[in-house]
Amino acid sequence: MNQTVICPGSFDPVTLGHLDIITRASRMFDKVLVAVLVNSSKRPTFSTEERIELLREATKELPNVEIVSFEGLLAEYCKKSGIGTIVKGLRAVSDFEYEFQMAIANKKLNPQLETIFLTADADSTFLSSSMVREICSMGGDIGNFVPACVHDRIVRKLCQS
Ligand code: COA
């Protein structure tokens, strides 16, 4: 069976933690759609286009990964696109309750939809995009937190804002 899965998120910006989940999903499934949420209530620092560009660069060695964006409900987007599986990372127990709620709500909205969780690798359990933004904007080194190929672009943007 040819299986396409979706890895959704804000990716503001992409981190090594996201890349770990995307890479492992790309080994497990035929195709991985990485879906960038457009209308985030979080008011993203990076525009949708910038987040897509960074993800394209970070995943360019993974031929079965495609970057897309979506607005509105994830469950509806999956229904429209014929996708039946969401893949998300779980970094710590604290992620679990929220992710569990989202998985159940998504299944209520679209009963065909399953959510699969991959445990984040040990180096990413503490990592988040807002931590990257904060460290970088205060002059800290984010070299261990973001993919090397997009490091300079992320730093340039965060130094401007
Ligand atoms: N490694 C590192 N960081 C990770 C990570 C990983 N594996 N997984 C998540 N994170 C971080 C993100 O960087 C982000 O950090 P920040 O809050 O500091 O910016 C944080 O965890 C939350 O991730 P984010 O991608 O912003 O959101 P989410 O996981 O909560 O969900 C969507 C994002 C797009 C899946 C969700 O908002 C959605 O489905 N929205 C569409 C509307 C909808 O359908 N709503 C109903 C849902 S039931």
PDB file of C-alpha atoms and ligand atoms in Angstrom:
ATOM      1  CA  MET A   1       0.000   0.000   0.000  1.00  0.00           C
ATOM      2  CA  ASN A   2       1.332   3.411  -0.967  1.00  0.00           C
ATOM      3  CA  GLN A   3       1.110   5.442   2.215  1.00  0.00           C
ATOM      4  CA  THR A   4       1.323   9.222   2.423  1.00  0.00           C
ATOM      5  CA  VAL A   5       1.479  10.780   5.872  1.00  0.00           C
ATOM      6  CA  ILE A   6       1.391  14.365   7.055  1.00  0.00           C
ATOM      7  CA  CYS A   7       3.706  16.080   9.561  1.00  0.00           C
ATOM      8  CA  PRO A   8       1.903  19.318  10.477  1.00  0.00           C
ATOM      9  CA  GLY A   9       3.224  22.228  12.500  1.00  0.00           C
ATOM     10  CA  SER A  10       4.058  25.910  12.768  1.00  0.00           C
ATOM     11  CA  PHE A  11       7.787  25.426  12.021  1.00  0.00           C
ATOM     12  CA  ASP A  12       8.606  28.966  13.156  1.00  0.00           C
ATOM     13  CA  PRO A  13      11.412  28.136  12.416  1.00  0.00           C
ATOM     14  CA  VAL A  14      12.242  24.497  11.647  1.00  0.00           C
ATOM     15  CA  THR A  15      14.538  22.936  14.284  1.00  0.00           C
ATOM     16  CA  LEU A  16      16.673  19.800  14.415  1.00  0.00           C
ATOM     17  CA  GLY A  17      13.848  18.263  16.451  1.00  0.00           C
ATOM     18  CA  HIS A  18      11.389  18.716  13.578  1.00  0.00           C
ATOM     19  CA  LEU A  19      13.956  17.434  11.088  1.00  0.00           C
ATOM     20  CA  ASP A  20      14.510  14.306  13.200  1.00  0.00           C
ATOM     21  CA  ILE A  21      10.779  13.459  13.105  1.00  0.00           C
ATOM     22  CA  ILE A  22      10.466  14.252   9.374  1.00  0.00           C
ATOM     23  CA  THR A  23      13.548  12.168   8.513  1.00  0.00           C
ATOM     24  CA  ARG A  24      12.383   9.155  10.489  1.00  0.00           C
ATOM     25  CA  ALA A  25       8.863   9.426   8.993  1.00  0.00           C
ATOM     26  CA  SER A  26      10.413   9.558   5.505  1.00  0.00           C
ATOM     27  CA  ARG A  27      12.087   6.188   6.190  1.00  0.00           C
ATOM     28  CA  MET A  28       8.859   4.619   7.426  1.00  0.00           C
ATOM     29  CA  PHE A  29       6.381   5.834   4.811  1.00  0.00           C
ATOM     30  CA  ASP A  30       6.273   6.240   1.024  1.00  0.00           C
ATOM     31  CA  LYS A  31       5.661   9.962   1.115  1.00  0.00           C
ATOM     32  CA  VAL A  32       5.716  12.653   3.807  1.00  0.00           C
ATOM     33  CA  LEU A  33       3.852  15.932   3.408  1.00  0.00           C
ATOM     34  CA  VAL A  34       5.233  18.519   5.804  1.00  0.00           C
ATOM     35  CA  ALA A  35       2.348  20.941   6.279  1.00  0.00           C
ATOM     36  CA  VAL A  36       2.966  24.480   7.486  1.00  0.00           C
ATOM     37  CA  LEU A  37       0.040  26.066   9.305  1.00  0.00           C
ATOM     38  CA  VAL A  38      -0.777  29.426   7.698  1.00  0.00           C
ATOM     39  CA  ASN A  39      -3.238  31.130  10.014  1.00  0.00           C
ATOM     40  CA  SER A  40      -1.508  30.535  13.300  1.00  0.00           C
ATOM     41  CA  SER A  41      -2.901  32.461  16.231  1.00  0.00           C
ATOM     42  CA  LYS A  42       0.727  32.558  17.371  1.00  0.00           C
ATOM     43  CA  ARG A  43       1.567  35.376  14.865  1.00  0.00           C
ATOM     44  CA  PRO A  44       4.633  33.725  13.399  1.00  0.00           C
ATOM     45  CA  THR A  45       8.025  35.448  13.272  1.00  0.00           C
ATOM     46  CA  PHE A  46       8.828  33.848   9.913  1.00  0.00           C
ATOM     47  CA  SER A  47       6.314  34.364   7.086  1.00  0.00           C
ATOM     48  CA  THR A  48       4.655  31.309   5.557  1.00  0.00           C
ATOM     49  CA  GLU A  49       6.951  31.607   2.511  1.00  0.00           C
ATOM     50  CA  GLU A  50      10.040  31.807   4.726  1.00  0.00           C
ATOM     51  CA  ARG A  51       8.990  28.796   6.786  1.00  0.00           C
ATOM     52  CA  ILE A  52       8.340  26.814   3.599  1.00  0.00           C
ATOM     53  CA  GLU A  53      11.703  27.855   2.095  1.00  0.00           C
ATOM     54  CA  LEU A  54      13.612  26.865   5.244  1.00  0.00           C
ATOM     55  CA  LEU A  55      11.873  23.485   5.345  1.00  0.00           C
ATOM     56  CA  ARG A  56      12.555  22.885   1.616  1.00  0.00           C
ATOM     57  CA  GLU A  57      16.235  23.581   2.141  1.00  0.00           C
ATOM     58  CA  ALA A  58      16.425  21.491   5.332  1.00  0.00           C
ATOM     59  CA  THR A  59      14.754  18.471   3.674  1.00  0.00           C
ATOM     60  CA  LYS A  60      16.340  18.708   0.224  1.00  0.00           C
ATOM     61  CA  GLU A  61      18.164  15.376   0.699  1.00  0.00           C
ATOM     62  CA  LEU A  62      14.869  13.571   1.389  1.00  0.00           C
ATOM     63  CA  PRO A  63      13.264  12.845  -2.003  1.00  0.00           C
ATOM     64  CA  ASN A  64       9.942  11.604  -0.630  1.00  0.00           C
ATOM     65  CA  VAL A  65       9.294  14.731   1.440  1.00  0.00           C
ATOM     66  CA  GLU A  66       7.145  17.564   0.110  1.00  0.00           C
ATOM     67  CA  ILE A  67       6.459  20.883   1.816  1.00  0.00           C
ATOM     68  CA  VAL A  68       2.940  22.307   1.643  1.00  0.00           C
ATOM     69  CA  SER A  69       0.939  24.880   3.597  1.00  0.00           C
ATOM     70  CA  PHE A  70      -2.632  24.725   4.833  1.00  0.00           C
ATOM     71  CA  GLU A  71      -5.247  26.978   6.395  1.00  0.00           C
ATOM     72  CA  GLY A  72      -8.156  25.992   8.606  1.00  0.00           C
ATOM     73  CA  LEU A  73      -8.728  22.601  10.128  1.00  0.00           C
ATOM     74  CA  LEU A  74      -6.047  19.940   9.714  1.00  0.00           C
ATOM     75  CA  ALA A  75      -8.730  17.213   9.699  1.00  0.00           C
ATOM     76  CA  GLU A  76     -10.450  18.896   6.732  1.00  0.00           C
ATOM     77  CA  TYR A  77      -7.179  19.366   4.867  1.00  0.00           C
ATOM     78  CA  CYS A  78      -6.418  15.659   5.303  1.00  0.00           C
ATOM     79  CA  LYS A  79      -9.899  14.690   4.110  1.00  0.00           C
ATOM     80  CA  LYS A  80      -9.577  16.890   0.999  1.00  0.00           C
ATOM     81  CA  SER A  81      -6.074  15.575   0.246  1.00  0.00           C
ATOM     82  CA  GLY A  82      -6.887  11.911   0.907  1.00  0.00           C
ATOM     83  CA  ILE A  83      -4.403  11.618   3.763  1.00  0.00           C
ATOM     84  CA  GLY A  84      -5.234   9.181   6.561  1.00  0.00           C
ATOM     85  CA  THR A  85      -2.244   9.459   8.897  1.00  0.00           C
ATOM     86  CA  ILE A  86      -0.760  12.310  10.926  1.00  0.00           C
ATOM     87  CA  VAL A  87       2.766  11.845  12.312  1.00  0.00           C
ATOM     88  CA  LYS A  88       3.815  13.959  15.285  1.00  0.00           C
ATOM     89  CA  GLY A  89       6.728  13.988  17.702  1.00  0.00           C
ATOM     90  CA  LEU A  90       6.347  13.591  21.445  1.00  0.00           C
ATOM     91  CA  ARG A  91       9.135  15.317  23.340  1.00  0.00           C
ATOM     92  CA  ALA A  92       8.061  14.808  26.926  1.00  0.00           C
ATOM     93  CA  VAL A  93       5.144  13.711  29.069  1.00  0.00           C
ATOM     94  CA  SER A  94       4.035  17.358  29.077  1.00  0.00           C
ATOM     95  CA  ASP A  95       3.322  17.116  25.326  1.00  0.00           C
ATOM     96  CA  PHE A  96       1.115  14.101  25.794  1.00  0.00           C
ATOM     97  CA  GLU A  97      -2.133  15.601  27.118  1.00  0.00           C
ATOM     98  CA  TYR A  98      -2.338  18.286  24.449  1.00  0.00           C
ATOM     99  CA  GLU A  99      -1.383  15.903  21.650  1.00  0.00           C
ATOM    100  CA  PHE A 100      -3.863  13.334  22.933  1.00  0.00           C
ATOM    101  CA  GLN A 101      -6.660  15.945  22.857  1.00  0.00           C
ATOM    102  CA  MET A 102      -5.728  17.005  19.334  1.00  0.00           C
ATOM    103  CA  ALA A 103      -5.590  13.414  18.106  1.00  0.00           C
ATOM    104  CA  ILE A 104      -9.053  12.700  19.511  1.00  0.00           C
ATOM    105  CA  ALA A 105     -10.552  15.948  18.179  1.00  0.00           C
ATOM    106  CA  ASN A 106      -9.067  15.255  14.744  1.00  0.00           C
ATOM    107  CA  LYS A 107     -10.557  11.760  14.761  1.00  0.00           C
ATOM    108  CA  LYS A 108     -13.982  13.114  15.744  1.00  0.00           C
ATOM    109  CA  LEU A 109     -13.785  15.571  12.844  1.00  0.00           C
ATOM    110  CA  ASN A 110     -12.465  12.958  10.419  1.00  0.00           C
ATOM    111  CA  PRO A 111     -12.990   9.362  11.630  1.00  0.00           C
ATOM    112  CA  GLN A 112     -10.633   8.002   8.927  1.00  0.00           C
ATOM    113  CA  LEU A 113      -7.700   9.913  10.432  1.00  0.00           C
ATOM    114  CA  GLU A 114      -5.119   8.188  12.633  1.00  0.00           C
ATOM    115  CA  THR A 115      -2.360   9.961  14.588  1.00  0.00           C
ATOM    116  CA  ILE A 116       0.992   8.242  15.099  1.00  0.00           C
ATOM    117  CA  PHE A 117       3.520   9.556  17.616  1.00  0.00           C
ATOM    118  CA  LEU A 118       7.279   9.159  17.319  1.00  0.00           C
ATOM    119  CA  THR A 119       9.321   9.723  20.442  1.00  0.00           C
ATOM    120  CA  ALA A 120      11.610  12.696  19.974  1.00  0.00           C
ATOM    121  CA  ASP A 121      15.291  11.874  20.128  1.00  0.00           C
ATOM    122  CA  ALA A 122      16.981  12.622  23.430  1.00  0.00           C
ATOM    123  CA  ASP A 123      18.716  15.756  22.117  1.00  0.00           C
ATOM    124  CA  SER A 124      15.389  17.348  21.108  1.00  0.00           C
ATOM    125  CA  THR A 125      13.303  16.799  24.209  1.00  0.00           C
ATOM    126  CA  PHE A 126      13.974  20.323  25.464  1.00  0.00           C
ATOM    127  CA  LEU A 127      13.890  22.008  22.067  1.00  0.00           C
ATOM    128  CA  SER A 128      11.212  24.332  20.663  1.00  0.00           C
ATOM    129  CA  SER A 129      11.040  27.033  18.016  1.00  0.00           C
ATOM    130  CA  SER A 130      10.405  29.776  20.583  1.00  0.00           C
ATOM    131  CA  MET A 131      13.525  28.703  22.473  1.00  0.00           C
ATOM    132  CA  VAL A 132      15.540  29.001  19.268  1.00  0.00           C
ATOM    133  CA  ARG A 133      14.067  32.455  18.612  1.00  0.00           C
ATOM    134  CA  GLU A 134      14.796  33.654  22.129  1.00  0.00           C
ATOM    135  CA  ILE A 135      18.364  32.332  22.327  1.00  0.00           C
ATOM    136  CA  CYS A 136      19.240  33.720  18.914  1.00  0.00           C
ATOM    137  CA  SER A 137      17.673  37.134  19.453  1.00  0.00           C
ATOM    138  CA  MET A 138      19.761  37.469  22.629  1.00  0.00           C
ATOM    139  CA  GLY A 139      22.961  36.666  20.743  1.00  0.00           C
ATOM    140  CA  GLY A 140      23.230  32.998  21.792  1.00  0.00           C
ATOM    141  CA  ASP A 141      24.558  30.217  19.580  1.00  0.00           C
ATOM    142  CA  ILE A 142      21.785  28.147  17.941  1.00  0.00           C
ATOM    143  CA  GLY A 143      24.217  25.947  15.996  1.00  0.00           C
ATOM    144  CA  ASN A 144      23.152  22.804  17.881  1.00  0.00           C
ATOM    145  CA  PHE A 145      19.440  23.498  17.497  1.00  0.00           C
ATOM    146  CA  VAL A 146      18.721  24.166  13.802  1.00  0.00           C
ATOM    147  CA  PRO A 147      19.774  22.425  10.568  1.00  0.00           C
ATOM    148  CA  ALA A 148      23.215  23.682   9.488  1.00  0.00           C
ATOM    149  CA  CYS A 149      22.073  24.512   5.947  1.00  0.00           C
ATOM    150  CA  VAL A 150      19.495  27.056   7.192  1.00  0.00           C
ATOM    151  CA  HIS A 151      21.399  28.318  10.241  1.00  0.00           C
ATOM    152  CA  ASP A 152      22.640  31.554   8.667  1.00  0.00           C
ATOM    153  CA  ARG A 153      19.244  32.456   7.200  1.00  0.00           C
ATOM    154  CA  ILE A 154      17.556  31.950  10.557  1.00  0.00           C
ATOM    155  CA  VAL A 155      20.179  34.023  12.359  1.00  0.00           C
ATOM    156  CA  ARG A 156      19.928  36.851   9.788  1.00  0.00           C
ATOM    157  CA  LYS A 157      16.166  37.022  10.144  1.00  0.00           C
ATOM    158  CA  LEU A 158      16.176  36.883  13.934  1.00  0.00           C
ATOM    159  CA  CYS A 159      18.850  39.559  14.164  1.00  0.00           C
ATOM    160  CA  GLN A 160      16.633  41.868  12.068  1.00  0.00           C
ATOM    161  CA  SER A 161      13.459  41.355  14.112  1.00  0.00           C
TER     162      SER A 161
HETATM  163  N1  COA B   1      11.111  19.040  18.033  1.00  0.00           N
HETATM  164  C1  COA B   1      11.261  20.293  18.452  1.00  0.00           C
HETATM  165  N2  COA B   1      10.226  21.133  18.691  1.00  0.00           N
HETATM  166  C2  COA B   1       8.986  20.648  18.480  1.00  0.00           C
HETATM  167  C3  COA B   1       8.757  19.343  18.038  1.00  0.00           C
HETATM  168  C4  COA B   1       9.890  18.524  17.806  1.00  0.00           C
HETATM  169  N3  COA B   1       9.758  17.273  17.389  1.00  0.00           N
HETATM  170  N4  COA B   1       7.430  19.175  17.944  1.00  0.00           N
HETATM  171  C5  COA B   1       6.862  20.319  18.308  1.00  0.00           C
HETATM  172  N5  COA B   1       7.794  21.214  18.634  1.00  0.00           N
HETATM  173  C6  COA B   1       7.577  22.557  19.150  1.00  0.00           C
HETATM  174  C7  COA B   1       7.401  23.585  18.090  1.00  0.00           C
HETATM  175  O1  COA B   1       8.644  24.126  17.707  1.00  0.00           O
HETATM  176  C8  COA B   1       6.537  24.608  18.804  1.00  0.00           C
HETATM  177  O2  COA B   1       7.376  25.421  19.596  1.00  0.00           O
HETATM  178  P1  COA B   1       6.927  26.904  20.067  1.00  0.00           P
HETATM  179  O3  COA B   1       5.607  26.772  20.749  1.00  0.00           O
HETATM  180  O4  COA B   1       8.026  27.246  20.963  1.00  0.00           O
HETATM  181  O5  COA B   1       6.869  27.737  18.819  1.00  0.00           O
HETATM  182  C9  COA B   1       5.694  23.770  19.744  1.00  0.00           C
HETATM  183  O6  COA B   1       6.362  22.550  19.875  1.00  0.00           O
HETATM  184  C10 COA B   1       4.302  23.518  19.256  1.00  0.00           C
HETATM  185  O7  COA B   1       4.371  23.040  17.934  1.00  0.00           O
HETATM  186  P2  COA B   1       3.485  23.713  16.794  1.00  0.00           P
HETATM  187  O8  COA B   1       3.938  23.126  15.529  1.00  0.00           O
HETATM  188  O9  COA B   1       3.445  25.167  16.886  1.00  0.00           O
HETATM  189  O10 COA B   1       2.052  23.333  17.164  1.00  0.00           O
HETATM  190  P3  COA B   1       1.298  22.028  17.551  1.00  0.00           P
HETATM  191  O11 COA B   1       2.153  20.839  17.562  1.00  0.00           O
HETATM  192  O12 COA B   1       0.639  22.399  18.771  1.00  0.00           O
HETATM  193  O13 COA B   1       0.227  21.849  16.366  1.00  0.00           O
HETATM  194  C11 COA B   1      -0.823  22.055  14.273  1.00  0.00           C
HETATM  195  C12 COA B   1       0.327  22.493  15.151  1.00  0.00           C
HETATM  196  C13 COA B   1      -0.652  22.704  12.933  1.00  0.00           C
HETATM  197  C14 COA B   1      -0.773  20.537  14.092  1.00  0.00           C
HETATM  198  C15 COA B   1      -2.178  22.391  14.943  1.00  0.00           C
HETATM  199  O14 COA B   1      -2.115  23.693  15.445  1.00  0.00           O
HETATM  200  C16 COA B   1      -3.322  22.314  13.956  1.00  0.00           C
HETATM  201  O15 COA B   1      -3.711  21.244  13.564  1.00  0.00           O
HETATM  202  N6  COA B   1      -3.857  23.481  13.558  1.00  0.00           N
HETATM  203  C17 COA B   1      -4.898  23.578  12.550  1.00  0.00           C
HETATM  204  C18 COA B   1      -6.228  23.968  13.178  1.00  0.00           C
HETATM  205  C19 COA B   1      -6.896  22.745  13.702  1.00  0.00           C
HETATM  206  O16 COA B   1      -7.116  21.766  13.012  1.00  0.00           O
HETATM  207  N7  COA B   1      -7.257  22.826  14.984  1.00  0.00           N
HETATM  208  C20 COA B   1      -7.887  21.750  15.685  1.00  0.00           C
HETATM  209  C21 COA B   1      -6.877  20.787  16.182  1.00  0.00           C
HETATM  210  S1  COA B   1      -7.662  19.481  17.020  1.00  0.00           S
END
